[in-house]
Amino acid sequence: MEEADLFYRQLPKVELHAHLNGSVSFSTIEKLVARKPHLNIEHGMTAIRSGQRRTLDECFQVLKVIHQLVDTEEDILMVAKDVIREFAADGVKYLELRSTPRKEKTTGMTKRRYVETVIEAIRQCKNEGVDIEVRFLVAVDRRNGAEVAMETVKLAEDFMLSTGGLVVGLDLSGDPTVGHGRDLLPALQKAKNCGLKLSLHLSEVPSQADESELLLNIPPDRIGHGTFLHPEVGGSQSLVDKVRKHNTPLELCLTSNVKGQTVSSYSQHHFLYWYQMGHPSVICTDDKGVFCTDLSQEYQLAASTFNLSQEDMWTLSQKAIDCTFAPDLQQQLHQKWLELRPTLFQL
Ligand SMILES: CC(C)=CCNc1ncnc2c1ncn2[C@@H]1O[C@H](COP(=O)(O)O)[C@@H](O)[C@H]1O
Ligand SMILES: [Zn+2]
């Protein structure tokens, strides 16, 4: 391993934007394919390799293939444990995983059981001594409409109360071109009022200024992507001002946006816009399996693209601690970062 690779692997990191089924690695896919040979799924159908680009629509098709492979309780338990172990092996010390409880008929289990299974995976990893703290966000798929969104919020609230703080919030994701955020406002508002933290995919595609305006008024606790918020890309100063007023952190996923073609190249990524403004910006992976990446690689890419030093990247990873939805862990994480610093910079 080259010295720079090693630095980014060893750098303690916080991952705040990771969709469970988008994070399934090649080796886990192989295990799933072996369990289900009749599906005739090859790895080329579950990942977008280096140099490849897809439309966002094609990316969602890839996720559908993965969903076909991950369709039982055993699969979900295995996938969640593998994903947690992989993030830990990559130097991630705190992970917020998110996943959408799927319809019973596609998994043979209730949505409640789906969430319980992911929670079980988190607990098992903890008991096995995997060196990572994991929290969970229950995801609302915007394609499923207002009623399902409200049910999901109730489910998330129940789990927030019954898991001793493992479920910390709600994610809004799914195909951004389907539906309108206005229909989901009551559910999101309810989530916020009952104490769930909100991370919303916002302005992931162009021409959603109206929706973003509406959702920013809630306001969310973090923003996923926010690719088209700023005026240079068709957003507006008023959107930027709203984000800045609340100091709402952005979860930025470079490879995801470049491979999904919402951003034309790494150097054009909106990371720079927000970073230069000193706005809380957290580098994340989104779907490390689909996009064949990991968080170390994303940090390294940001550093090389924007000419940032190892010291800058250290600060970026340290500041991410303050953007987590687990305030009870933040002091402990800061301590861990301080303890790890000397080995990293060989002081
Ligand atoms: C389509 C793609 C890979 C691009 C990245 N951009 C995304 N935008 C919105 N929602 C997403 C994205 N990636 C993953 N998701 C959500 O995460 C789900 C997969 O993880 P899970 O089943 O919730 O555990 C998808 O069905 C989708 O609802
Ligand atoms: Zn996402």
mmCIF file of C-alpha atoms and ligand atoms in Angstrom:
data_model
loop_
_atom_site.group_PDB
_atom_site.id
_atom_site.type_symbol
_atom_site.label_atom_id
_atom_site.label_comp_id
_atom_site.label_asym_id
_atom_site.label_seq_id
_atom_site.Cartn_x
_atom_site.Cartn_y
_atom_site.Cartn_z
ATOM 1 C CA MET A 1 0.000 0.000 0.000
ATOM 2 C CA GLU A 2 1.305 3.455 -0.860
ATOM 3 C CA GLU A 3 1.935 5.902 1.939
ATOM 4 C CA ALA A 4 -0.999 8.151 0.974
ATOM 5 C CA ASP A 5 -3.371 5.155 0.781
ATOM 6 C CA LEU A 6 -2.221 4.090 4.215
ATOM 7 C CA PHE A 7 -2.780 7.563 5.643
ATOM 8 C CA TYR A 8 -6.401 7.666 4.480
ATOM 9 C CA ARG A 9 -7.084 4.111 5.613
ATOM 10 C CA GLN A 10 -5.669 4.826 9.048
ATOM 11 C CA LEU A 11 -7.358 8.210 9.303
ATOM 12 C CA PRO A 12 -10.232 7.751 11.768
ATOM 13 C CA LYS A 13 -13.418 8.547 9.888
ATOM 14 C CA VAL A 14 -17.115 9.165 10.358
ATOM 15 C CA GLU A 15 -19.564 7.823 7.743
ATOM 16 C CA LEU A 16 -22.938 9.534 7.801
ATOM 17 C CA HIS A 17 -24.503 8.630 4.463
ATOM 18 C CA ALA A 18 -24.529 4.921 3.645
ATOM 19 C CA HIS A 19 -27.529 3.045 2.219
ATOM 20 C CA LEU A 20 -27.346 -0.542 3.419
ATOM 21 C CA ASN A 21 -28.201 -2.312 0.168
ATOM 22 C CA GLY A 22 -26.090 0.073 -1.888
ATOM 23 C CA SER A 23 -23.105 -0.718 0.340
ATOM 24 C CA VAL A 24 -22.911 -4.468 -0.318
ATOM 25 C CA SER A 25 -19.368 -5.425 -1.330
ATOM 26 C CA PHE A 26 -18.235 -7.714 -4.124
ATOM 27 C CA SER A 27 -17.411 -10.534 -1.708
ATOM 28 C CA THR A 28 -20.854 -10.380 -0.106
ATOM 29 C CA ILE A 29 -22.498 -10.300 -3.536
ATOM 30 C CA GLU A 30 -20.587 -13.502 -4.353
ATOM 31 C CA LYS A 31 -22.005 -15.190 -1.258
ATOM 32 C CA LEU A 32 -25.523 -14.062 -2.181
ATOM 33 C CA VAL A 33 -25.154 -15.219 -5.779
ATOM 34 C CA ALA A 34 -24.026 -18.642 -4.518
ATOM 35 C CA ARG A 35 -27.205 -18.821 -2.397
ATOM 36 C CA LYS A 36 -29.376 -17.930 -5.409
ATOM 37 C CA PRO A 37 -27.829 -19.278 -8.622
ATOM 38 C CA HIS A 38 -31.250 -19.421 -10.276
ATOM 39 C CA LEU A 39 -31.362 -15.612 -10.455
ATOM 40 C CA ASN A 40 -28.446 -15.621 -12.937
ATOM 41 C CA ILE A 41 -27.031 -12.417 -11.532
ATOM 42 C CA GLU A 42 -23.425 -11.489 -12.327
ATOM 43 C CA HIS A 43 -21.339 -8.913 -10.556
ATOM 44 C CA GLY A 44 -21.418 -6.564 -13.555
ATOM 45 C CA MET A 45 -25.105 -6.101 -12.803
ATOM 46 C CA THR A 46 -24.614 -4.990 -9.206
ATOM 47 C CA ALA A 47 -21.804 -2.441 -9.461
ATOM 48 C CA ILE A 48 -20.537 0.458 -11.550
ATOM 49 C CA ARG A 49 -16.811 0.040 -12.034
ATOM 50 C CA SER A 50 -14.015 2.551 -12.324
ATOM 51 C CA GLY A 51 -14.404 4.858 -15.326
ATOM 52 C CA GLN A 52 -17.989 3.733 -15.951
ATOM 53 C CA ARG A 53 -20.865 6.185 -15.839
ATOM 54 C CA ARG A 54 -24.603 5.537 -15.585
ATOM 55 C CA THR A 55 -27.689 7.696 -15.549
ATOM 56 C CA LEU A 56 -29.358 8.019 -12.163
ATOM 57 C CA ASP A 57 -32.145 5.895 -13.533
ATOM 58 C CA GLU A 58 -29.709 3.107 -14.377
ATOM 59 C CA CYS A 59 -28.227 3.389 -10.890
ATOM 60 C CA PHE A 60 -31.663 2.696 -9.425
ATOM 61 C CA GLN A 61 -31.936 -0.366 -11.681
ATOM 62 C CA VAL A 62 -28.688 -1.653 -10.152
ATOM 63 C CA LEU A 63 -30.216 -1.305 -6.696
ATOM 64 C CA LYS A 64 -33.214 -3.320 -7.847
ATOM 65 C CA VAL A 65 -30.924 -6.196 -8.818
ATOM 66 C CA ILE A 66 -29.309 -6.080 -5.374
ATOM 67 C CA HIS A 67 -32.757 -6.115 -3.749
ATOM 68 C CA GLN A 68 -33.504 -9.328 -5.658
ATOM 69 C CA LEU A 69 -30.412 -10.886 -4.109
ATOM 70 C CA VAL A 70 -31.104 -9.614 -0.587
ATOM 71 C CA ASP A 71 -34.571 -10.901 0.153
ATOM 72 C CA THR A 72 -34.560 -12.972 3.330
ATOM 73 C CA GLU A 73 -33.862 -12.342 6.995
ATOM 74 C CA GLU A 74 -30.604 -14.327 6.773
ATOM 75 C CA ASP A 75 -29.479 -12.229 3.807
ATOM 76 C CA ILE A 76 -30.208 -8.960 5.570
ATOM 77 C CA LEU A 77 -28.397 -10.063 8.719
ATOM 78 C CA MET A 78 -25.355 -11.179 6.716
ATOM 79 C CA VAL A 79 -25.324 -8.086 4.516
ATOM 80 C CA ALA A 80 -25.612 -5.713 7.474
ATOM 81 C CA LYS A 81 -22.854 -7.477 9.441
ATOM 82 C CA ASP A 82 -20.535 -7.590 6.427
ATOM 83 C CA VAL A 83 -21.121 -3.903 5.657
ATOM 84 C CA ILE A 84 -20.423 -2.894 9.282
ATOM 85 C CA ARG A 85 -17.223 -4.981 9.386
ATOM 86 C CA GLU A 86 -16.054 -3.504 6.080
ATOM 87 C CA PHE A 87 -16.557 0.071 7.242
ATOM 88 C CA ALA A 88 -14.657 -0.785 10.434
ATOM 89 C CA ALA A 89 -11.800 -2.322 8.413
ATOM 90 C CA ASP A 90 -11.644 0.901 6.427
ATOM 91 C CA GLY A 91 -11.011 2.945 9.589
ATOM 92 C CA VAL A 92 -14.558 4.178 10.108
ATOM 93 C CA LYS A 93 -15.094 4.640 13.853
ATOM 94 C CA TYR A 94 -18.668 5.882 13.698
ATOM 95 C CA LEU A 95 -21.209 4.785 11.105
ATOM 96 C CA GLU A 96 -24.770 5.860 10.505
ATOM 97 C CA LEU A 97 -26.396 3.238 8.332
ATOM 98 C CA ARG A 98 -29.718 3.843 6.653
ATOM 99 C CA SER A 99 -32.099 1.395 5.043
ATOM 100 C CA THR A 100 -35.656 1.213 3.757
ATOM 101 C CA PRO A 101 -37.910 -1.397 5.377
ATOM 102 C CA ARG A 102 -39.267 -3.162 2.316
ATOM 103 C CA LYS A 103 -42.751 -4.454 1.522
ATOM 104 C CA GLU A 104 -43.476 -7.753 3.213
ATOM 105 C CA LYS A 105 -44.120 -9.544 -0.040
ATOM 106 C CA THR A 106 -40.590 -8.841 -1.326
ATOM 107 C CA THR A 107 -38.773 -10.114 1.762
ATOM 108 C CA GLY A 108 -41.191 -12.483 3.456
ATOM 109 C CA MET A 109 -40.874 -10.472 6.638
ATOM 110 C CA THR A 110 -42.618 -7.507 8.137
ATOM 111 C CA LYS A 111 -41.076 -4.054 8.070
ATOM 112 C CA ARG A 112 -40.735 -4.289 11.839
ATOM 113 C CA ARG A 113 -38.757 -7.535 11.498
ATOM 114 C CA TYR A 114 -36.605 -5.909 8.807
ATOM 115 C CA VAL A 115 -35.543 -3.150 11.193
ATOM 116 C CA GLU A 116 -35.099 -5.660 14.047
ATOM 117 C CA THR A 117 -32.749 -7.668 11.849
ATOM 118 C CA VAL A 118 -30.533 -4.679 11.084
ATOM 119 C CA ILE A 119 -30.508 -3.788 14.796
ATOM 120 C CA GLU A 120 -29.555 -7.397 15.572
ATOM 121 C CA ALA A 121 -26.615 -7.106 13.145
ATOM 122 C CA ILE A 122 -25.463 -3.929 14.892
ATOM 123 C CA ARG A 123 -25.696 -5.632 18.296
ATOM 124 C CA GLN A 124 -23.854 -8.768 17.106
ATOM 125 C CA CYS A 125 -20.998 -6.689 15.694
ATOM 126 C CA LYS A 126 -20.761 -4.809 18.978
ATOM 127 C CA ASN A 127 -20.647 -8.087 20.931
ATOM 128 C CA GLU A 128 -17.984 -9.442 18.595
ATOM 129 C CA GLY A 129 -15.822 -6.440 19.437
ATOM 130 C CA VAL A 130 -15.842 -4.805 15.998
ATOM 131 C CA ASP A 131 -14.203 -1.417 16.584
ATOM 132 C CA ILE A 132 -16.998 0.859 15.387
ATOM 133 C CA GLU A 133 -20.056 2.596 16.811
ATOM 134 C CA VAL A 134 -23.130 2.156 14.630
ATOM 135 C CA ARG A 135 -26.433 3.997 14.619
ATOM 136 C CA PHE A 136 -29.404 3.513 12.328
ATOM 137 C CA LEU A 137 -31.669 5.796 10.292
ATOM 138 C CA VAL A 138 -34.933 4.342 9.067
ATOM 139 C CA ALA A 139 -35.393 5.346 5.431
ATOM 140 C CA VAL A 140 -38.512 6.640 3.719
ATOM 141 C CA ASP A 141 -38.585 5.901 0.009
ATOM 142 C CA ARG A 142 -40.271 8.921 -1.569
ATOM 143 C CA ARG A 143 -41.650 6.720 -4.358
ATOM 144 C CA ASN A 144 -44.021 5.069 -1.894
ATOM 145 C CA GLY A 145 -46.032 8.182 -1.045
ATOM 146 C CA ALA A 146 -47.441 9.903 2.007
ATOM 147 C CA GLU A 147 -49.198 7.031 3.721
ATOM 148 C CA VAL A 148 -46.212 4.698 3.746
ATOM 149 C CA ALA A 149 -44.032 7.624 4.843
ATOM 150 C CA MET A 150 -46.271 8.172 7.876
ATOM 151 C CA GLU A 151 -46.229 4.452 8.763
ATOM 152 C CA THR A 152 -42.461 4.440 8.482
ATOM 153 C CA VAL A 153 -42.174 7.410 10.812
ATOM 154 C CA LYS A 154 -44.275 5.586 13.411
ATOM 155 C CA LEU A 155 -42.070 2.533 13.056
ATOM 156 C CA ALA A 156 -38.939 4.656 13.431
ATOM 157 C CA GLU A 157 -40.358 6.332 16.521
ATOM 158 C CA ASP A 158 -41.135 2.958 18.136
ATOM 159 C CA PHE A 159 -37.594 1.772 17.470
ATOM 160 C CA MET A 160 -36.036 4.998 18.671
ATOM 161 C CA LEU A 161 -37.775 4.402 21.988
ATOM 162 C CA SER A 162 -37.122 0.663 22.223
ATOM 163 C CA THR A 163 -33.507 0.317 21.044
ATOM 164 C CA GLY A 164 -31.790 2.407 23.668
ATOM 165 C CA GLY A 165 -30.804 5.041 21.136
ATOM 166 C CA LEU A 166 -29.593 2.853 18.250
ATOM 167 C CA VAL A 167 -32.264 4.267 15.944
ATOM 168 C CA VAL A 168 -31.531 7.976 15.830
ATOM 169 C CA GLY A 169 -33.330 9.336 12.835
ATOM 170 C CA LEU A 170 -35.109 9.262 9.537
ATOM 171 C CA ASP A 171 -33.755 9.432 6.006
ATOM 172 C CA LEU A 172 -35.673 10.604 2.964
ATOM 173 C CA SER A 173 -34.367 8.993 -0.205
ATOM 174 C CA GLY A 174 -35.481 7.128 -3.306
ATOM 175 C CA ASP A 175 -35.711 8.261 -6.920
ATOM 176 C CA PRO A 176 -35.661 12.074 -6.690
ATOM 177 C CA THR A 177 -37.584 12.431 -9.940
ATOM 178 C CA VAL A 178 -40.635 10.672 -8.499
ATOM 179 C CA GLY A 179 -43.223 12.385 -6.287
ATOM 180 C CA HIS A 180 -43.055 15.721 -4.505
ATOM 181 C CA GLY A 181 -41.724 16.497 -1.048
ATOM 182 C CA ARG A 182 -44.835 18.537 -0.249
ATOM 183 C CA ASP A 183 -46.856 15.329 0.163
ATOM 184 C CA LEU A 184 -44.355 14.013 2.663
ATOM 185 C CA LEU A 185 -44.201 17.137 4.806
ATOM 186 C CA PRO A 186 -46.672 15.943 7.480
ATOM 187 C CA ALA A 187 -44.693 12.726 7.981
ATOM 188 C CA LEU A 188 -41.359 14.532 8.120
ATOM 189 C CA GLN A 189 -42.737 17.123 10.489
ATOM 190 C CA LYS A 190 -44.067 14.404 12.759
ATOM 191 C CA ALA A 191 -40.689 12.688 12.756
ATOM 192 C CA LYS A 192 -38.978 15.898 13.747
ATOM 193 C CA ASN A 193 -41.512 16.591 16.503
ATOM 194 C CA CYS A 194 -41.068 13.197 18.093
ATOM 195 C CA GLY A 195 -37.313 13.625 18.332
ATOM 196 C CA LEU A 196 -36.075 11.760 15.288
ATOM 197 C CA LYS A 197 -33.201 13.504 13.503
ATOM 198 C CA LEU A 198 -33.833 14.202 9.825
ATOM 199 C CA SER A 199 -31.434 13.649 6.954
ATOM 200 C CA LEU A 200 -33.080 14.525 3.655
ATOM 201 C CA HIS A 201 -31.855 13.921 0.107
ATOM 202 C CA LEU A 202 -32.274 17.389 -1.306
ATOM 203 C CA SER A 203 -31.740 18.920 -4.762
ATOM 204 C CA GLU A 204 -30.017 15.737 -5.937
ATOM 205 C CA VAL A 205 -31.282 16.549 -9.434
ATOM 206 C CA PRO A 206 -31.830 19.970 -11.081
ATOM 207 C CA SER A 207 -35.032 22.023 -10.960
ATOM 208 C CA GLN A 208 -36.181 21.113 -7.474
ATOM 209 C CA ALA A 209 -35.847 24.562 -5.959
ATOM 210 C CA ASP A 210 -39.510 24.632 -4.859
ATOM 211 C CA GLU A 211 -39.309 21.308 -3.105
ATOM 212 C CA SER A 212 -35.979 22.175 -1.496
ATOM 213 C CA GLU A 213 -37.335 25.497 -0.247
ATOM 214 C CA LEU A 214 -40.245 23.691 1.380
ATOM 215 C CA LEU A 215 -38.148 20.958 2.964
ATOM 216 C CA LEU A 216 -35.516 23.413 4.195
ATOM 217 C CA ASN A 217 -38.217 25.191 6.183
ATOM 218 C CA ILE A 218 -38.713 22.140 8.416
ATOM 219 C CA PRO A 219 -35.571 22.407 8.824
ATOM 220 C CA PRO A 220 -33.709 19.102 8.361
ATOM 221 C CA ASP A 221 -30.743 18.227 10.584
ATOM 222 C CA ARG A 222 -28.574 17.241 7.624
ATOM 223 C CA ILE A 223 -28.790 17.370 3.837
ATOM 224 C CA GLY A 224 -27.906 14.521 1.486
ATOM 225 C CA HIS A 225 -26.092 15.733 -1.666
ATOM 226 C CA GLY A 226 -27.641 19.205 -2.119
ATOM 227 C CA THR A 227 -26.031 19.122 -5.555
ATOM 228 C CA PHE A 228 -28.213 21.801 -7.131
ATOM 229 C CA LEU A 229 -28.751 24.158 -4.206
ATOM 230 C CA HIS A 230 -26.312 26.919 -5.104
ATOM 231 C CA PRO A 231 -26.976 29.577 -7.766
ATOM 232 C CA GLU A 232 -24.124 28.510 -10.096
ATOM 233 C CA VAL A 233 -25.962 25.278 -10.899
ATOM 234 C CA GLY A 234 -29.502 26.597 -11.098
ATOM 235 C CA GLY A 235 -30.270 26.743 -7.376
ATOM 236 C CA SER A 236 -30.583 30.098 -5.627
ATOM 237 C CA GLN A 237 -29.004 32.335 -3.063
ATOM 238 C CA SER A 238 -32.123 32.048 -0.934
ATOM 239 C CA LEU A 239 -31.655 28.264 -0.711
ATOM 240 C CA VAL A 240 -28.008 28.717 0.230
ATOM 241 C CA ASP A 241 -28.967 31.320 2.823
ATOM 242 C CA LYS A 242 -31.446 28.905 4.418
ATOM 243 C CA VAL A 243 -28.846 26.179 4.669
ATOM 244 C CA ARG A 244 -26.351 28.625 6.139
ATOM 245 C CA LYS A 245 -28.813 30.150 8.584
ATOM 246 C CA HIS A 246 -29.384 26.777 10.209
ATOM 247 C CA ASN A 247 -25.783 25.682 9.672
ATOM 248 C CA THR A 248 -27.179 22.417 8.275
ATOM 249 C CA PRO A 249 -24.359 19.989 7.446
ATOM 250 C CA LEU A 250 -24.133 18.540 3.944
ATOM 251 C CA GLU A 251 -23.347 14.895 3.244
ATOM 252 C CA LEU A 252 -21.241 14.913 0.075
ATOM 253 C CA CYS A 253 -20.600 11.816 -2.016
ATOM 254 C CA LEU A 254 -18.127 12.522 -4.817
ATOM 255 C CA THR A 255 -17.945 9.216 -6.671
ATOM 256 C CA SER A 256 -21.681 8.625 -6.402
ATOM 257 C CA ASN A 257 -22.420 11.975 -8.062
ATOM 258 C CA VAL A 258 -19.784 11.570 -10.778
ATOM 259 C CA LYS A 259 -20.734 7.988 -11.651
ATOM 260 C CA GLY A 260 -24.432 8.851 -11.493
ATOM 261 C CA GLN A 261 -23.671 11.844 -13.742
ATOM 262 C CA THR A 262 -25.348 14.546 -11.693
ATOM 263 C CA VAL A 263 -21.871 16.137 -11.483
ATOM 264 C CA SER A 264 -19.742 16.261 -14.638
ATOM 265 C CA SER A 265 -16.330 15.592 -13.058
ATOM 266 C CA TYR A 266 -14.630 15.402 -9.666
ATOM 267 C CA SER A 267 -13.222 18.915 -10.018
ATOM 268 C CA GLN A 268 -16.727 20.279 -10.673
ATOM 269 C CA HIS A 269 -18.109 18.757 -7.475
ATOM 270 C CA HIS A 270 -19.991 21.142 -5.193
ATOM 271 C CA PHE A 271 -17.788 20.059 -2.295
ATOM 272 C CA LEU A 272 -15.523 23.002 -3.157
ATOM 273 C CA TYR A 273 -18.345 25.563 -3.068
ATOM 274 C CA TRP A 274 -19.382 24.632 0.456
ATOM 275 C CA TYR A 275 -15.930 23.815 1.809
ATOM 276 C CA GLN A 276 -14.528 27.183 0.747
ATOM 277 C CA MET A 277 -17.386 28.860 2.563
ATOM 278 C CA GLY A 278 -16.407 27.019 5.735
ATOM 279 C CA HIS A 279 -19.797 25.297 5.788
ATOM 280 C CA PRO A 280 -19.991 21.902 7.586
ATOM 281 C CA SER A 281 -19.349 19.398 4.799
ATOM 282 C CA VAL A 282 -18.975 15.686 5.444
ATOM 283 C CA ILE A 283 -17.470 13.316 2.899
ATOM 284 C CA CYS A 284 -19.527 10.126 2.571
ATOM 285 C CA THR A 285 -19.847 7.113 0.263
ATOM 286 C CA ASP A 286 -23.628 6.843 -0.402
ATOM 287 C CA ASP A 287 -23.463 3.340 -1.937
ATOM 288 C CA LYS A 288 -19.938 1.974 -1.605
ATOM 289 C CA GLY A 289 -20.851 -1.360 -3.206
ATOM 290 C CA VAL A 290 -22.653 0.036 -6.236
ATOM 291 C CA PHE A 291 -20.002 2.689 -6.839
ATOM 292 C CA CYS A 292 -16.991 0.450 -6.007
ATOM 293 C CA THR A 293 -15.486 2.802 -3.483
ATOM 294 C CA ASP A 294 -14.852 3.184 0.225
ATOM 295 C CA LEU A 295 -14.585 6.145 2.554
ATOM 296 C CA SER A 296 -10.747 6.216 2.521
ATOM 297 C CA GLN A 297 -10.828 6.468 -1.231
ATOM 298 C CA GLU A 298 -13.376 9.287 -1.112
ATOM 299 C CA TYR A 299 -11.187 11.258 1.324
ATOM 300 C CA GLN A 300 -8.169 10.687 -0.869
ATOM 301 C CA LEU A 301 -10.070 11.752 -3.984
ATOM 302 C CA ALA A 302 -11.258 14.960 -2.323
ATOM 303 C CA ALA A 303 -7.699 15.723 -1.188
ATOM 304 C CA SER A 304 -6.139 15.153 -4.602
ATOM 305 C CA THR A 305 -8.909 16.886 -6.554
ATOM 306 C CA PHE A 306 -8.992 20.008 -4.422
ATOM 307 C CA ASN A 307 -5.355 20.046 -3.406
ATOM 308 C CA LEU A 308 -6.011 19.619 0.313
ATOM 309 C CA SER A 309 -3.323 18.566 2.764
ATOM 310 C CA GLN A 310 -3.412 15.588 5.107
ATOM 311 C CA GLU A 311 -3.836 18.108 7.905
ATOM 312 C CA ASP A 312 -6.904 19.569 6.121
ATOM 313 C CA MET A 313 -8.364 16.087 5.731
ATOM 314 C CA TRP A 314 -7.722 15.343 9.376
ATOM 315 C CA THR A 315 -9.682 18.455 10.334
ATOM 316 C CA LEU A 316 -12.484 17.490 7.958
ATOM 317 C CA SER A 317 -12.843 14.046 9.508
ATOM 318 C CA GLN A 318 -12.669 15.481 13.023
ATOM 319 C CA LYS A 319 -15.350 18.075 12.301
ATOM 320 C CA ALA A 320 -17.644 15.355 10.991
ATOM 321 C CA ILE A 321 -17.982 14.137 14.587
ATOM 322 C CA ASP A 322 -20.036 17.233 15.397
ATOM 323 C CA CYS A 323 -22.488 16.373 12.597
ATOM 324 C CA THR A 324 -23.448 12.933 13.906
ATOM 325 C CA PHE A 325 -26.892 12.217 15.305
ATOM 326 C CA ALA A 326 -25.380 10.734 18.473
ATOM 327 C CA PRO A 327 -24.476 13.683 20.717
ATOM 328 C CA ASP A 328 -23.851 11.219 23.563
ATOM 329 C CA LEU A 329 -20.873 9.770 21.668
ATOM 330 C CA GLN A 330 -19.275 12.942 20.375
ATOM 331 C CA GLN A 331 -16.958 13.573 23.317
ATOM 332 C CA GLN A 332 -15.764 9.973 23.279
ATOM 333 C CA LEU A 333 -15.121 10.166 19.524
ATOM 334 C CA HIS A 334 -13.147 13.397 19.858
ATOM 335 C CA GLN A 335 -11.033 11.666 22.498
ATOM 336 C CA LYS A 336 -10.413 8.742 20.177
ATOM 337 C CA TRP A 337 -9.299 11.089 17.382
ATOM 338 C CA LEU A 338 -6.826 12.768 19.737
ATOM 339 C CA GLU A 339 -5.420 9.419 20.813
ATOM 340 C CA LEU A 340 -4.974 8.263 17.217
ATOM 341 C CA ARG A 341 -3.417 11.461 15.925
ATOM 342 C CA PRO A 342 0.228 10.836 16.989
ATOM 343 C CA THR A 343 0.501 7.495 15.133
ATOM 344 C CA LEU A 344 -0.993 9.046 12.020
ATOM 345 C CA PHE A 345 1.342 12.031 11.872
ATOM 346 C CA GLN A 346 4.198 10.139 13.582
ATOM 347 C CA LEU A 347 4.747 12.932 16.075
HETATM 348 C C1 LIG B 1 -29.441 5.235 -7.442
HETATM 349 C C2 LIG B 1 -28.095 5.453 -6.912
HETATM 350 C C3 LIG B 1 -27.273 4.251 -6.654
HETATM 351 C C4 LIG B 1 -27.688 6.726 -6.716
HETATM 352 C C5 LIG B 1 -27.384 7.400 -5.480
HETATM 353 N N1 LIG B 1 -28.414 8.250 -5.089
HETATM 354 C C6 LIG B 1 -29.478 7.889 -4.351
HETATM 355 N N2 LIG B 1 -30.504 8.766 -4.322
HETATM 356 C C7 LIG B 1 -31.644 8.504 -3.662
HETATM 357 N N3 LIG B 1 -31.855 7.372 -2.998
HETATM 358 C C8 LIG B 1 -30.873 6.452 -2.987
HETATM 359 C C9 LIG B 1 -29.637 6.666 -3.658
HETATM 360 N N4 LIG B 1 -28.865 5.576 -3.443
HETATM 361 C C10 LIG B 1 -29.600 4.731 -2.682
HETATM 362 N N5 LIG B 1 -30.810 5.240 -2.420
HETATM 363 C C11 LIG B 1 -31.934 4.631 -1.664
HETATM 364 O O1 LIG B 1 -31.435 3.529 -0.942
HETATM 365 C C12 LIG B 1 -32.088 2.328 -1.334
HETATM 366 C C13 LIG B 1 -31.116 1.159 -1.278
HETATM 367 O O2 LIG B 1 -30.736 0.884 0.046
HETATM 368 P P1 LIG B 1 -31.734 0.230 1.110
HETATM 369 O O3 LIG B 1 -32.524 -0.831 0.421
HETATM 370 O O4 LIG B 1 -32.612 1.330 1.620
HETATM 371 O O5 LIG B 1 -30.833 -0.346 2.154
HETATM 372 C C14 LIG B 1 -32.619 2.637 -2.725
HETATM 373 O O6 LIG B 1 -33.709 1.832 -3.062
HETATM 374 C C15 LIG B 1 -32.992 4.108 -2.611
HETATM 375 O O7 LIG B 1 -34.256 4.268 -2.022
HETATM 376 ZN ZN ZN B 2 -28.059 8.652 -0.754
#
